[in-house]
PDB file of N, CA and C in Angstrom:
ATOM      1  N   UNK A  25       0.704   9.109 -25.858  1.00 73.00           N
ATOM      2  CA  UNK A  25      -0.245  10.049 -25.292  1.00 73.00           C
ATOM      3  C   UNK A  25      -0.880  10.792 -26.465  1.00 73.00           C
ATOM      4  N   UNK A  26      -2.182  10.718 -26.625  1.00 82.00           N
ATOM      5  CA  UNK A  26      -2.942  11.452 -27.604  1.00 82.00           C
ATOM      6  C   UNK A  26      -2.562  12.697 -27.441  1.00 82.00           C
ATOM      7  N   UNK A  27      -2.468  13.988 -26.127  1.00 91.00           N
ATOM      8  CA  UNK A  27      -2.660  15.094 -26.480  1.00 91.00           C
ATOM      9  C   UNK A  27      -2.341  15.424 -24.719  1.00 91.00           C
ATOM     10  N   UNK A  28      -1.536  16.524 -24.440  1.00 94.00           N
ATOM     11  CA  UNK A  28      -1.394  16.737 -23.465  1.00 94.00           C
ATOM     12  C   UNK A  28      -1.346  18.692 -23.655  1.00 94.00           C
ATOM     13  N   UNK A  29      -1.734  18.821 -22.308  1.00 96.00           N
ATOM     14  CA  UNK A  29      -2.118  20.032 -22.521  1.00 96.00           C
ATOM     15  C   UNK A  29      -1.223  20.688 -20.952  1.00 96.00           C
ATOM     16  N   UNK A  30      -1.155  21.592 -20.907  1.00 97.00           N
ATOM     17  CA  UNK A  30      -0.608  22.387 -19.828  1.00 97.00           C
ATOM     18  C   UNK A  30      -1.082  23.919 -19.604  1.00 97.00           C
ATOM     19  N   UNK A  31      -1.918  23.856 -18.232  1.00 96.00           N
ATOM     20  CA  UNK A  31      -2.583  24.907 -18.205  1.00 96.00           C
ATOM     21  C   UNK A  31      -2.005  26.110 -18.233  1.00 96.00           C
ATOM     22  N   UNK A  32      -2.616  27.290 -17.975  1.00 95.00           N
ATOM     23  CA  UNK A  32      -2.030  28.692 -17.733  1.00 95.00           C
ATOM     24  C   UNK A  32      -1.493  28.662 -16.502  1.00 95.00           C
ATOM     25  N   UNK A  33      -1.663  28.353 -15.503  1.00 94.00           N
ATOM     26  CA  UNK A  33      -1.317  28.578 -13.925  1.00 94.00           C
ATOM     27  C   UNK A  33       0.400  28.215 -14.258  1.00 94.00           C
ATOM     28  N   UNK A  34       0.462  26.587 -14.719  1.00 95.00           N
ATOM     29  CA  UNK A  34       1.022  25.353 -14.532  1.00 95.00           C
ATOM     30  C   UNK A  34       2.716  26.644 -15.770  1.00 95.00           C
ATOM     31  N   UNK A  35       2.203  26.711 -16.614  1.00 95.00           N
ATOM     32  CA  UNK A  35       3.111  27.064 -17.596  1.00 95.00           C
ATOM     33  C   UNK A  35       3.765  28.202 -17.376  1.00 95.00           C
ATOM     34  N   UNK A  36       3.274  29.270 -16.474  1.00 95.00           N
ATOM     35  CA  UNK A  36       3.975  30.265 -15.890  1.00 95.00           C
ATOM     36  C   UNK A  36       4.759  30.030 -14.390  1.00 95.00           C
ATOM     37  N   UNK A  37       4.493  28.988 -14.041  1.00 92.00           N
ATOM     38  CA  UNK A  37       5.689  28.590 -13.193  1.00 92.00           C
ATOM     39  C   UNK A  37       6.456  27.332 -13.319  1.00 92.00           C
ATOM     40  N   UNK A  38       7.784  27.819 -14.017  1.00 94.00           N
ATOM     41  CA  UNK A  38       8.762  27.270 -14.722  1.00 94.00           C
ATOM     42  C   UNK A  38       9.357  25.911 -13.588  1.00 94.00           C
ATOM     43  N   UNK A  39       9.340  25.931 -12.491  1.00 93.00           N
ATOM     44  CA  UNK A  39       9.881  24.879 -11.919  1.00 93.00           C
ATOM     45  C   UNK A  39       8.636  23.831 -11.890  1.00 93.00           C
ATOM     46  N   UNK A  40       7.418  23.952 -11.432  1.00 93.00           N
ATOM     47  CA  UNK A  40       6.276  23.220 -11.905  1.00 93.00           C
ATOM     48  C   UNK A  40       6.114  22.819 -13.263  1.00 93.00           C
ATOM     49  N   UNK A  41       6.374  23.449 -14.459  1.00 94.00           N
ATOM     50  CA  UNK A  41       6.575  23.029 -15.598  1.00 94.00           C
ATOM     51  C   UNK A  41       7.035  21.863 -15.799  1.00 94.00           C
ATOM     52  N   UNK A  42       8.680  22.563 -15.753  1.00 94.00           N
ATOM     53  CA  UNK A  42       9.486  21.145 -15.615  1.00 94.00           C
ATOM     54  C   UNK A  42       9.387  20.168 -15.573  1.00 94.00           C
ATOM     55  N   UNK A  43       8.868  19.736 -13.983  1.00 93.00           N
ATOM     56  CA  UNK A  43       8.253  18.735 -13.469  1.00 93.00           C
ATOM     57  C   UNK A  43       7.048  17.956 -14.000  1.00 93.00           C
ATOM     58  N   UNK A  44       6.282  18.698 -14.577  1.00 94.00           N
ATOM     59  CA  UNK A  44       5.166  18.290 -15.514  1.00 94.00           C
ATOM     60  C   UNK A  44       5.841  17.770 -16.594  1.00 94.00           C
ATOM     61  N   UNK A  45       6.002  18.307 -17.382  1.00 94.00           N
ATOM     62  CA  UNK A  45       6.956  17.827 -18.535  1.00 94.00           C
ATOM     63  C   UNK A  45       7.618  15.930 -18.136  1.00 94.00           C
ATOM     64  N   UNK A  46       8.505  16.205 -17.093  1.00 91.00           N
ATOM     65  CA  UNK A  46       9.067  15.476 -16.680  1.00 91.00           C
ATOM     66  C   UNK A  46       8.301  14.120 -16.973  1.00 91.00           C
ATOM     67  N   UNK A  47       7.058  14.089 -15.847  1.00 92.00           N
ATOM     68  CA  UNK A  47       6.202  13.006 -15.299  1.00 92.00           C
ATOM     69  C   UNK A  47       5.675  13.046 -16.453  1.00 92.00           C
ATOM     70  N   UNK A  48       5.164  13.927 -17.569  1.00 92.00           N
ATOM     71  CA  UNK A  48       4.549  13.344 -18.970  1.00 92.00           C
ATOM     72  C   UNK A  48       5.145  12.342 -19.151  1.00 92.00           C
ATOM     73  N   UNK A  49       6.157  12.458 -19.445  1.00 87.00           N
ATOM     74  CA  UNK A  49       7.373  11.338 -19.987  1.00 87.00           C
ATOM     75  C   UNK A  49       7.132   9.924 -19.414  1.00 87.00           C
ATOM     76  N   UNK A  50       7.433   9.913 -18.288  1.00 85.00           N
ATOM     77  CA  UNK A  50       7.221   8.922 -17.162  1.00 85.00           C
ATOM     78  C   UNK A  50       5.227   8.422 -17.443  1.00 85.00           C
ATOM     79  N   UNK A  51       4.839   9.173 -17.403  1.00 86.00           N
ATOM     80  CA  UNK A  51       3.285   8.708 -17.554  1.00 86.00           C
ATOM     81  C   UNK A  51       2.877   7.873 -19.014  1.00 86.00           C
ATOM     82  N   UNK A  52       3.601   8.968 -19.941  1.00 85.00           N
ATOM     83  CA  UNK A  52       3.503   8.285 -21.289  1.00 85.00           C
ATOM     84  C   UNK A  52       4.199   6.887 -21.231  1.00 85.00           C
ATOM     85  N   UNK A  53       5.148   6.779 -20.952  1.00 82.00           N
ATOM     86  CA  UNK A  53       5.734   5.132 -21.257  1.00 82.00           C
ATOM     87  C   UNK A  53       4.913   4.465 -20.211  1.00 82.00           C
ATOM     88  N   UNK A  54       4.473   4.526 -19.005  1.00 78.00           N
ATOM     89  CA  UNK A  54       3.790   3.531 -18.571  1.00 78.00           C
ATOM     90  C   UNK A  54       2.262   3.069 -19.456  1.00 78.00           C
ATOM     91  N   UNK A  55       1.536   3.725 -19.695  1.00 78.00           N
ATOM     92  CA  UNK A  55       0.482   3.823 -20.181  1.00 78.00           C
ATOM     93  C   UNK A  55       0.402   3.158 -21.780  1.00 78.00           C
ATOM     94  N   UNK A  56       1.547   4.002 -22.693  1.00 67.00           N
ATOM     95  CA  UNK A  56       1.497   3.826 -24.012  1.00 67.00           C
ATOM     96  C   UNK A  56       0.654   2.701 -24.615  1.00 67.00           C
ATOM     97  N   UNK A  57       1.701   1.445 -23.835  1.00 65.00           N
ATOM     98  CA  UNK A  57       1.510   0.399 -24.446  1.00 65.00           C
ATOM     99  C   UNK A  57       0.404  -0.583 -24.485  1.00 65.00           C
ATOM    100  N   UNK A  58      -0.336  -0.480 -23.655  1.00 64.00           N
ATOM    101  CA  UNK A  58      -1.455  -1.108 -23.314  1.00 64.00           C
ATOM    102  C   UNK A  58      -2.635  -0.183 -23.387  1.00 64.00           C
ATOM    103  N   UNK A  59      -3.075   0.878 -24.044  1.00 68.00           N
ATOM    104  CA  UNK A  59      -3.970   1.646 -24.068  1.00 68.00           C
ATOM    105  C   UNK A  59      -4.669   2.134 -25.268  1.00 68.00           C
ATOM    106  N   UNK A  60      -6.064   2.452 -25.353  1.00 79.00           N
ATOM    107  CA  UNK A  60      -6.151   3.355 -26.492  1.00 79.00           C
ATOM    108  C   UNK A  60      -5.686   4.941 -25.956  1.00 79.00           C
ATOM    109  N   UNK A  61      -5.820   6.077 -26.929  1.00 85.00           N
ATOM    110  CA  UNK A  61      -5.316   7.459 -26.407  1.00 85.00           C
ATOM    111  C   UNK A  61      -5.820   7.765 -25.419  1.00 85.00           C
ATOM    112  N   UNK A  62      -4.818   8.437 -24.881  1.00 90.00           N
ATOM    113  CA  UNK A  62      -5.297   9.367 -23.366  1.00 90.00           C
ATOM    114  C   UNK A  62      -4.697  10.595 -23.437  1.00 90.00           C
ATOM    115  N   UNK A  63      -5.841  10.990 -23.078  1.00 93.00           N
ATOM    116  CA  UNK A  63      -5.131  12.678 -22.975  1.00 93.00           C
ATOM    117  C   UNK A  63      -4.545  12.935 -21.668  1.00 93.00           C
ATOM    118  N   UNK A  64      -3.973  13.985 -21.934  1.00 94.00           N
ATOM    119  CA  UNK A  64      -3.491  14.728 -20.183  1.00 94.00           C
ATOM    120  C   UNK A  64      -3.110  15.835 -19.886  1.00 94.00           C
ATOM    121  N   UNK A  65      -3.857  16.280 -19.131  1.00 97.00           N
ATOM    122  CA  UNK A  65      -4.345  17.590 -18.726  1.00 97.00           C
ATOM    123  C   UNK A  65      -3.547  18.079 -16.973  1.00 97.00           C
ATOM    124  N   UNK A  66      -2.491  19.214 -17.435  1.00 97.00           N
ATOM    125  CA  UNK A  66      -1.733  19.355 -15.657  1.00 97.00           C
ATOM    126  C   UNK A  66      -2.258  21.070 -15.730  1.00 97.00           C
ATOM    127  N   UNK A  67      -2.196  21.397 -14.660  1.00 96.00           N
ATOM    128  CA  UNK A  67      -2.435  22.614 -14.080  1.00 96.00           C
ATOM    129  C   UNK A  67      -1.695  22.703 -12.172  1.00 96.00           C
ATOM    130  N   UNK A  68      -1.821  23.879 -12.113  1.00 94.00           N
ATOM    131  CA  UNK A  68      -1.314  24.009 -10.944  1.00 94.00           C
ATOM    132  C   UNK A  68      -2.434  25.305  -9.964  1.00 94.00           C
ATOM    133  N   UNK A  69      -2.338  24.920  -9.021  1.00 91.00           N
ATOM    134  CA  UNK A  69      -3.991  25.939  -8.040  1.00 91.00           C
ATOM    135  C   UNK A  69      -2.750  26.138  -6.472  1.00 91.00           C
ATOM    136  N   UNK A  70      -3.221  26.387  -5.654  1.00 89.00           N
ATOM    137  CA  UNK A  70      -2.972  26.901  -4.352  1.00 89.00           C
ATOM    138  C   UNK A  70      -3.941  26.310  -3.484  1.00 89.00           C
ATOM    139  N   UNK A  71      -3.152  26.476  -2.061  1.00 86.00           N
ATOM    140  CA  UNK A  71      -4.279  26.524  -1.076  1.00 86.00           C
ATOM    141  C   UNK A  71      -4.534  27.537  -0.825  1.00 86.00           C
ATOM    142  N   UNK A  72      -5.056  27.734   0.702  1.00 87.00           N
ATOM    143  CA  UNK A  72      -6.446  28.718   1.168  1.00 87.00           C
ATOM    144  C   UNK A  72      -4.429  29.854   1.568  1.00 87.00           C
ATOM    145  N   UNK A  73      -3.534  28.628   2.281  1.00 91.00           N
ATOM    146  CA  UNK A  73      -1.934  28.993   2.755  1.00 91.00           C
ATOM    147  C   UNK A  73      -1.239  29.973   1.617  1.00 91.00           C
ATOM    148  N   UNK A  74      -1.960  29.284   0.122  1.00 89.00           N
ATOM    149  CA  UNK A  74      -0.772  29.820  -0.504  1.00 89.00           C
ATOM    150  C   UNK A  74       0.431  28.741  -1.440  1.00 89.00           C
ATOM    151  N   UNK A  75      -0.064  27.599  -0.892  1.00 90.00           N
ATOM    152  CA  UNK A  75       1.241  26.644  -1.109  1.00 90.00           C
ATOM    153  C   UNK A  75       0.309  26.060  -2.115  1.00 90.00           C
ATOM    154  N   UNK A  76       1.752  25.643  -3.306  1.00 91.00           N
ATOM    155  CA  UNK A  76       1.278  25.235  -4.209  1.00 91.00           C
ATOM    156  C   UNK A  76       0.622  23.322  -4.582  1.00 91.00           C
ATOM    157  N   UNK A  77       0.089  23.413  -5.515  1.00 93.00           N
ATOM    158  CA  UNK A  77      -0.689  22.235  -5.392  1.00 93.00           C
ATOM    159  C   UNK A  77      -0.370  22.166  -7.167  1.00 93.00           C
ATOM    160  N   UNK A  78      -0.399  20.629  -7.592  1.00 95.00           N
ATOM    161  CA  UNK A  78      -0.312  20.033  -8.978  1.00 95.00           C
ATOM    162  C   UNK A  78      -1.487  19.197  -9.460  1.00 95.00           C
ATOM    163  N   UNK A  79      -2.259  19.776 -10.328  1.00 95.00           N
ATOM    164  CA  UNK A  79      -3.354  18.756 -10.637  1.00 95.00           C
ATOM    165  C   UNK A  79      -3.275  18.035 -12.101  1.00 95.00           C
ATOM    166  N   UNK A  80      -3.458  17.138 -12.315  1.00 96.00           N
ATOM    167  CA  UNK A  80      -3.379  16.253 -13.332  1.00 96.00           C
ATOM    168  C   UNK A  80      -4.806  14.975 -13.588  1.00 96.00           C
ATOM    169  N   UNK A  81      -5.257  15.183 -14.886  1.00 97.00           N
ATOM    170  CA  UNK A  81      -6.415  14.940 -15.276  1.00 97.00           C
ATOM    171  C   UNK A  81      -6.222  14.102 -16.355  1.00 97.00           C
ATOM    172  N   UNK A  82      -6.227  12.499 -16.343  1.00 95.00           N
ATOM    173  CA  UNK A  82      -6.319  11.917 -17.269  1.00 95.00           C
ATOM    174  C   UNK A  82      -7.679  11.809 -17.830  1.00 95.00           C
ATOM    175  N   UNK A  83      -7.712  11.551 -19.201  1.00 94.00           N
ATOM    176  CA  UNK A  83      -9.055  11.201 -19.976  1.00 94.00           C
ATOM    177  C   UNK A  83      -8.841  10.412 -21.213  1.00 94.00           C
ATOM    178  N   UNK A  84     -10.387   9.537 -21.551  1.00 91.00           N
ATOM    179  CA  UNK A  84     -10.207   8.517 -22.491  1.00 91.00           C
ATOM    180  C   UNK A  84     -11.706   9.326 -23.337  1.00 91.00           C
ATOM    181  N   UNK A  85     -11.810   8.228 -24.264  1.00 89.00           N
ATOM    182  CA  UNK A  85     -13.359   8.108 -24.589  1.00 89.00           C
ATOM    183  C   UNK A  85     -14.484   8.061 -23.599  1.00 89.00           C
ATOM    184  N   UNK A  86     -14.017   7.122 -22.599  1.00 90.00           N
ATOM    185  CA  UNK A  86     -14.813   6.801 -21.298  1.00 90.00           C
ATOM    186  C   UNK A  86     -14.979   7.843 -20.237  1.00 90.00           C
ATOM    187  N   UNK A  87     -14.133   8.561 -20.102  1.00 93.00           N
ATOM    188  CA  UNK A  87     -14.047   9.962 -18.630  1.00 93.00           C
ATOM    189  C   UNK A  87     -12.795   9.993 -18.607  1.00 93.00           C
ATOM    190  N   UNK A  88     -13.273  10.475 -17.101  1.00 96.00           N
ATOM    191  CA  UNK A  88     -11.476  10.921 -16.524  1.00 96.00           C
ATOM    192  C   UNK A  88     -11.112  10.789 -15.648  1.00 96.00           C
ATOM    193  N   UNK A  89      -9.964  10.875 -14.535  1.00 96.00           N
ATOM    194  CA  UNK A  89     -10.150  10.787 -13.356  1.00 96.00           C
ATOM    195  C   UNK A  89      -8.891  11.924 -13.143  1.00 96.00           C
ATOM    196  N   UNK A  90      -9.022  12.680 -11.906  1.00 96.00           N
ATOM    197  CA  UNK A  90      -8.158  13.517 -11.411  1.00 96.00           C
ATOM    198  C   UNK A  90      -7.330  13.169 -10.304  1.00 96.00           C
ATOM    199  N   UNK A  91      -6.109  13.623  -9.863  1.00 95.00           N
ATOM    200  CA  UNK A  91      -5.617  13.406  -8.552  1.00 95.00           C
ATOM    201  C   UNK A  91      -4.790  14.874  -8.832  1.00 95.00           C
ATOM    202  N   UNK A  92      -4.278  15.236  -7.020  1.00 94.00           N
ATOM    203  CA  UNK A  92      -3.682  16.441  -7.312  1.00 94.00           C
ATOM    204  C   UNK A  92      -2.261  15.798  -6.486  1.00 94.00           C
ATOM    205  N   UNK A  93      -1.268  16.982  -6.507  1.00 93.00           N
ATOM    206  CA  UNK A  93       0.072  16.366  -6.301  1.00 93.00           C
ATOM    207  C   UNK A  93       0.814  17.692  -5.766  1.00 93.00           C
ATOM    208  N   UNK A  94       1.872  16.984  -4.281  1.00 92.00           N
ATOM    209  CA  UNK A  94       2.324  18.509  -4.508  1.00 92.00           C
ATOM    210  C   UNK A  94       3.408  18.700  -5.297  1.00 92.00           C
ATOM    211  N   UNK A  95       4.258  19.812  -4.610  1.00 91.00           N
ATOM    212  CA  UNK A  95       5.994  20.002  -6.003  1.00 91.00           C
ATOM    213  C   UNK A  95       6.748  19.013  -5.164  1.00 91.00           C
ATOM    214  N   UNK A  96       6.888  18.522  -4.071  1.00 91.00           N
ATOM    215  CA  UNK A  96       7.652  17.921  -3.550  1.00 91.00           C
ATOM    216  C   UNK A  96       7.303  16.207  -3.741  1.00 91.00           C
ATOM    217  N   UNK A  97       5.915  16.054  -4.234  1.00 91.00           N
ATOM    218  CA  UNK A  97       5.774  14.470  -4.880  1.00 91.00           C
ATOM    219  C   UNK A  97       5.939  14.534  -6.189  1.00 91.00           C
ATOM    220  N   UNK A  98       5.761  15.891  -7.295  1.00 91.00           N
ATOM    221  CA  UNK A  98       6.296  16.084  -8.040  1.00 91.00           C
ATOM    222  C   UNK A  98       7.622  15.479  -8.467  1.00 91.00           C
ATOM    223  N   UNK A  99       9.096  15.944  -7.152  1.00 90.00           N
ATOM    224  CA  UNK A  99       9.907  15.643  -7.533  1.00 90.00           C
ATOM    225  C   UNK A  99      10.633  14.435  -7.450  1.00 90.00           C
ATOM    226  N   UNK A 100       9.279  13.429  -6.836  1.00 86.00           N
ATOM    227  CA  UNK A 100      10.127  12.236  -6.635  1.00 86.00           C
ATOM    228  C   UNK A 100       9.261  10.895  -7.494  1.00 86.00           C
ATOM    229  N   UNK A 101      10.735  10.522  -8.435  1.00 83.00           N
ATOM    230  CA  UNK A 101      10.221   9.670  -9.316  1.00 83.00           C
ATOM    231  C   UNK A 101       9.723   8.942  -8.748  1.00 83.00           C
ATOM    232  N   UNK A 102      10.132   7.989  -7.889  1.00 88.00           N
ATOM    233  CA  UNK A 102       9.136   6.391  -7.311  1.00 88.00           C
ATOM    234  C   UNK A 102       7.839   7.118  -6.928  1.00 88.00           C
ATOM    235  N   UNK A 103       7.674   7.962  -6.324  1.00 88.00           N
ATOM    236  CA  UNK A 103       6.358   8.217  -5.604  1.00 88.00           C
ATOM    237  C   UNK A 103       5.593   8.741  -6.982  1.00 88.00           C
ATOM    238  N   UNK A 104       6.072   9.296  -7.488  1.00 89.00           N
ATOM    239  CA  UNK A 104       5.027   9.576  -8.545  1.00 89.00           C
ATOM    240  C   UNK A 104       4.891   8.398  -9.837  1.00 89.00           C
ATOM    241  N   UNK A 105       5.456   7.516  -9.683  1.00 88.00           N
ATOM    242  CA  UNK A 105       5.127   6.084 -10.566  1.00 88.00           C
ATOM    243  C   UNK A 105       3.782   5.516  -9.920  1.00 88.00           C
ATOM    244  N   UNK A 106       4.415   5.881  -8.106  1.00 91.00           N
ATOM    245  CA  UNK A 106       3.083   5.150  -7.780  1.00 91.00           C
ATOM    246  C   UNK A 106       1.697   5.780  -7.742  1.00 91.00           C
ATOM    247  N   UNK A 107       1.919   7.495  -7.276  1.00 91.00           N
ATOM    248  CA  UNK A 107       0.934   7.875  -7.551  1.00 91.00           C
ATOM    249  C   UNK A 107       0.181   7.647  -9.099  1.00 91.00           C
ATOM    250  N   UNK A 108       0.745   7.736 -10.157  1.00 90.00           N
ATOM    251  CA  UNK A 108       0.720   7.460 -11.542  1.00 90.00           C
ATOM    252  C   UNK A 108      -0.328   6.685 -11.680  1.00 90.00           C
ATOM    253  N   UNK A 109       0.284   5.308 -11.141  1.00 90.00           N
ATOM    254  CA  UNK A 109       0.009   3.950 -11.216  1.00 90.00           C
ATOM    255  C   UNK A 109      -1.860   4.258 -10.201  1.00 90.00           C
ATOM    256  N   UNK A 110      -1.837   5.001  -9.256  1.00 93.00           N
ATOM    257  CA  UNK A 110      -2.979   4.601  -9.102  1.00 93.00           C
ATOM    258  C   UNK A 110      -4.224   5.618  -9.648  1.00 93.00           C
ATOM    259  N   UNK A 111      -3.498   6.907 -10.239  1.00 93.00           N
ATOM    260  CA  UNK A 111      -4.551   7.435 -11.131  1.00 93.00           C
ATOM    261  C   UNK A 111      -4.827   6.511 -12.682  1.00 93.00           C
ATOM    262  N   UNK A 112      -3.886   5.817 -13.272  1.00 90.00           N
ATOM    263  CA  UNK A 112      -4.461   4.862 -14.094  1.00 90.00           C
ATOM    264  C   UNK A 112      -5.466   4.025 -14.048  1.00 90.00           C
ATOM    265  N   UNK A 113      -5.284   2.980 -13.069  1.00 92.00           N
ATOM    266  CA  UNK A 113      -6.503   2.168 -11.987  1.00 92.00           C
ATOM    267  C   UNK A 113      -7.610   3.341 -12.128  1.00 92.00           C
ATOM    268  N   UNK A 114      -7.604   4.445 -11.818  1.00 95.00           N
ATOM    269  CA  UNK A 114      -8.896   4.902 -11.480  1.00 95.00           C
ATOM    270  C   UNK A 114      -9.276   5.338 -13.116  1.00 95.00           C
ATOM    271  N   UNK A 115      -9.033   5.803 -13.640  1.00 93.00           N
ATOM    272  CA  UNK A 115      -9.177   5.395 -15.439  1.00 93.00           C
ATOM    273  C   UNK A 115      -9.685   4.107 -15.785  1.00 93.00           C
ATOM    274  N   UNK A 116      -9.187   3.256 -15.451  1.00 91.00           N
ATOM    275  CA  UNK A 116      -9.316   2.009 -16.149  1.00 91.00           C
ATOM    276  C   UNK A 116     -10.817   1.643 -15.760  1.00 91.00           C
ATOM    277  N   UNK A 117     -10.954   1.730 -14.673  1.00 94.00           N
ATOM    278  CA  UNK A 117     -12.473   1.375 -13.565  1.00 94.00           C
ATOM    279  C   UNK A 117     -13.448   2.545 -14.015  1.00 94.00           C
ATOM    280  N   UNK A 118     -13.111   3.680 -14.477  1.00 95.00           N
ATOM    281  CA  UNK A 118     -14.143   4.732 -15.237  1.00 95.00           C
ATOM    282  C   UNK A 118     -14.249   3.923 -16.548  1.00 95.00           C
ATOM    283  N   UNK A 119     -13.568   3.434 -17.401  1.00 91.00           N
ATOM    284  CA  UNK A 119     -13.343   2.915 -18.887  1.00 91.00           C
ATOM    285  C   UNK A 119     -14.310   1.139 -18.490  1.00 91.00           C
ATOM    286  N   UNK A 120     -13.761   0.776 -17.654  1.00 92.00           N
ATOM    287  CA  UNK A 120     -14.357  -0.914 -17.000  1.00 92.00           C
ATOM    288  C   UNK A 120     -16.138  -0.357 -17.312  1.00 92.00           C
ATOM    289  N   UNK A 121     -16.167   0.740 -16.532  1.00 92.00           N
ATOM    290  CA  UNK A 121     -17.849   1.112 -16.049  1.00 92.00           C
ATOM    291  C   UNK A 121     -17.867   1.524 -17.140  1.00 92.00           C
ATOM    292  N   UNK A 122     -18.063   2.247 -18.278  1.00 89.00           N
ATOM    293  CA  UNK A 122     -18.834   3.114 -19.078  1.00 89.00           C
ATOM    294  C   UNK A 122     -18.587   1.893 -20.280  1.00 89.00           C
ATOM    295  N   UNK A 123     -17.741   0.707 -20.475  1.00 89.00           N
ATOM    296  CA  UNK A 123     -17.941  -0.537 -21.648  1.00 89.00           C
ATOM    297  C   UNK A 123     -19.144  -1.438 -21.060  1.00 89.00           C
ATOM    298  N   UNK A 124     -18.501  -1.702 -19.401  1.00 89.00           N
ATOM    299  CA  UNK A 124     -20.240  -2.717 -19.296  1.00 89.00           C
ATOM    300  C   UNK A 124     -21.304  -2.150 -19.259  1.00 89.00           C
ATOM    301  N   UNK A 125     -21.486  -0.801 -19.083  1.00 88.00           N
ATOM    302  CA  UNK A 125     -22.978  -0.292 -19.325  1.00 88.00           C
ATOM    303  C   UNK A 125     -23.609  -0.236 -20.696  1.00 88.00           C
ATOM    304  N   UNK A 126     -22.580   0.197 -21.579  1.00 87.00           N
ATOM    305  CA  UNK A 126     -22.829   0.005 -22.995  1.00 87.00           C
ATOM    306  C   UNK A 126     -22.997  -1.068 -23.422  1.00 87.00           C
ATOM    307  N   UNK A 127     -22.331  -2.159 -22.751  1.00 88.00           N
ATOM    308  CA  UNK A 127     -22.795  -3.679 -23.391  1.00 88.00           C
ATOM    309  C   UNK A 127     -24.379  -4.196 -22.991  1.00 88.00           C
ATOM    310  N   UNK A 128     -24.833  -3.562 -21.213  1.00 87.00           N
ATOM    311  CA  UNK A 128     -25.876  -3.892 -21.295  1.00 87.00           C
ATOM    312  C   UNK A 128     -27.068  -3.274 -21.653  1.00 87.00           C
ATOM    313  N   UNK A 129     -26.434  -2.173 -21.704  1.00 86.00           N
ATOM    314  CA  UNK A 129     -27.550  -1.202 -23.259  1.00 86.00           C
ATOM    315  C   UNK A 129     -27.607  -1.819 -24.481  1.00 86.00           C
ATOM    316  N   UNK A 130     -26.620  -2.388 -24.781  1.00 88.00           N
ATOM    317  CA  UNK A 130     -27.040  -3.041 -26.161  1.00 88.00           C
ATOM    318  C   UNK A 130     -27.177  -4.113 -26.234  1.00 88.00           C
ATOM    319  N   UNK A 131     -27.416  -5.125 -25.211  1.00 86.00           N
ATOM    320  CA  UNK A 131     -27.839  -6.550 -25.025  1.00 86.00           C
ATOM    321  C   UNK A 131     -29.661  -6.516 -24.191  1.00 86.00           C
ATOM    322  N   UNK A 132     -29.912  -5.473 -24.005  1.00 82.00           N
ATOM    323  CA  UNK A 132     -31.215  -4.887 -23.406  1.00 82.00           C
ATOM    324  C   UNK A 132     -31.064  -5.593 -21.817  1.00 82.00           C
ATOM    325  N   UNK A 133     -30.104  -5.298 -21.211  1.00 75.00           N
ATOM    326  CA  UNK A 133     -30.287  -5.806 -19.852  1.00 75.00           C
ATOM    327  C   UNK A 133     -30.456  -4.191 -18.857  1.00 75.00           C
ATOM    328  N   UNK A 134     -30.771  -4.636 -17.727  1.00 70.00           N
ATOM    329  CA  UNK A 134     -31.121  -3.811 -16.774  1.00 70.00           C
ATOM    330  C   UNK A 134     -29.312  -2.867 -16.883  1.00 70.00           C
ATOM    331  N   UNK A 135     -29.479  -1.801 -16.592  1.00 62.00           N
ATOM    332  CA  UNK A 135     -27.885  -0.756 -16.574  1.00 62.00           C
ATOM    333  C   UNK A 135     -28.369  -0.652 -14.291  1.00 62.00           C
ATOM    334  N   UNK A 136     -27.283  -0.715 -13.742  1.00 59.00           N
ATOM    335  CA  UNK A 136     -27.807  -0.568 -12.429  1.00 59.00           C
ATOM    336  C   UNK A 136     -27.152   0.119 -11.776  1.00 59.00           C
TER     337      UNK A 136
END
């Protein structure tokens, strides 16, 4: 992981921390190996209720993509591999789109 960051919300509540921390870990080894750097960006917000919410923001050269999470998918490893697994996919398809547009910018084809 190039650079991970942890917001203000996220870092003053120590059991959300944790958990962040945690899934870094878990995020970093899936990713590592097959990637250029990615950053990652967690924070934590509320609803309108009150109840807490986990947001996590991957980014490349290409963009980013967000998904949010609660503390209770937080705490469960399989579900958050899979959630993981499909905020990567949505990375990869931001990174897919912003190489073929550049290729057909520089091959002079129509961008559509």
């Amino acid at each position: 992981m190039k650079e991970v960051v942890y917001g203000y919300r996220i870092r003053h509540t120590p059991e959300l921390l944790r958990l962040a921390e945690q899934r870094t870990a878990q995020l970093d080894e899936m990713i590592t190996m097959q990637s250029p750097p990615v950053s990652a960006e967690w924070d934590s917000t509320s609803d309108g209720e009150g109840r807490p919410f986990v947001t996590l923001r991957v980014s490349d050269f290409s963009g980013s993509a967000t998904t949010v999470f609660t503390p209770e998918e937080m705490g469960s490893s399989p579900r958050m591999r899979v959630r993981c697994n499909r905020l990567w996919i949505d990375l990869l398809s931001v990174r897919s789109s912003t190489l073929l547009r550049e290729f057909q910018e520089a091959e002079g084809l129509e961008v559509g």
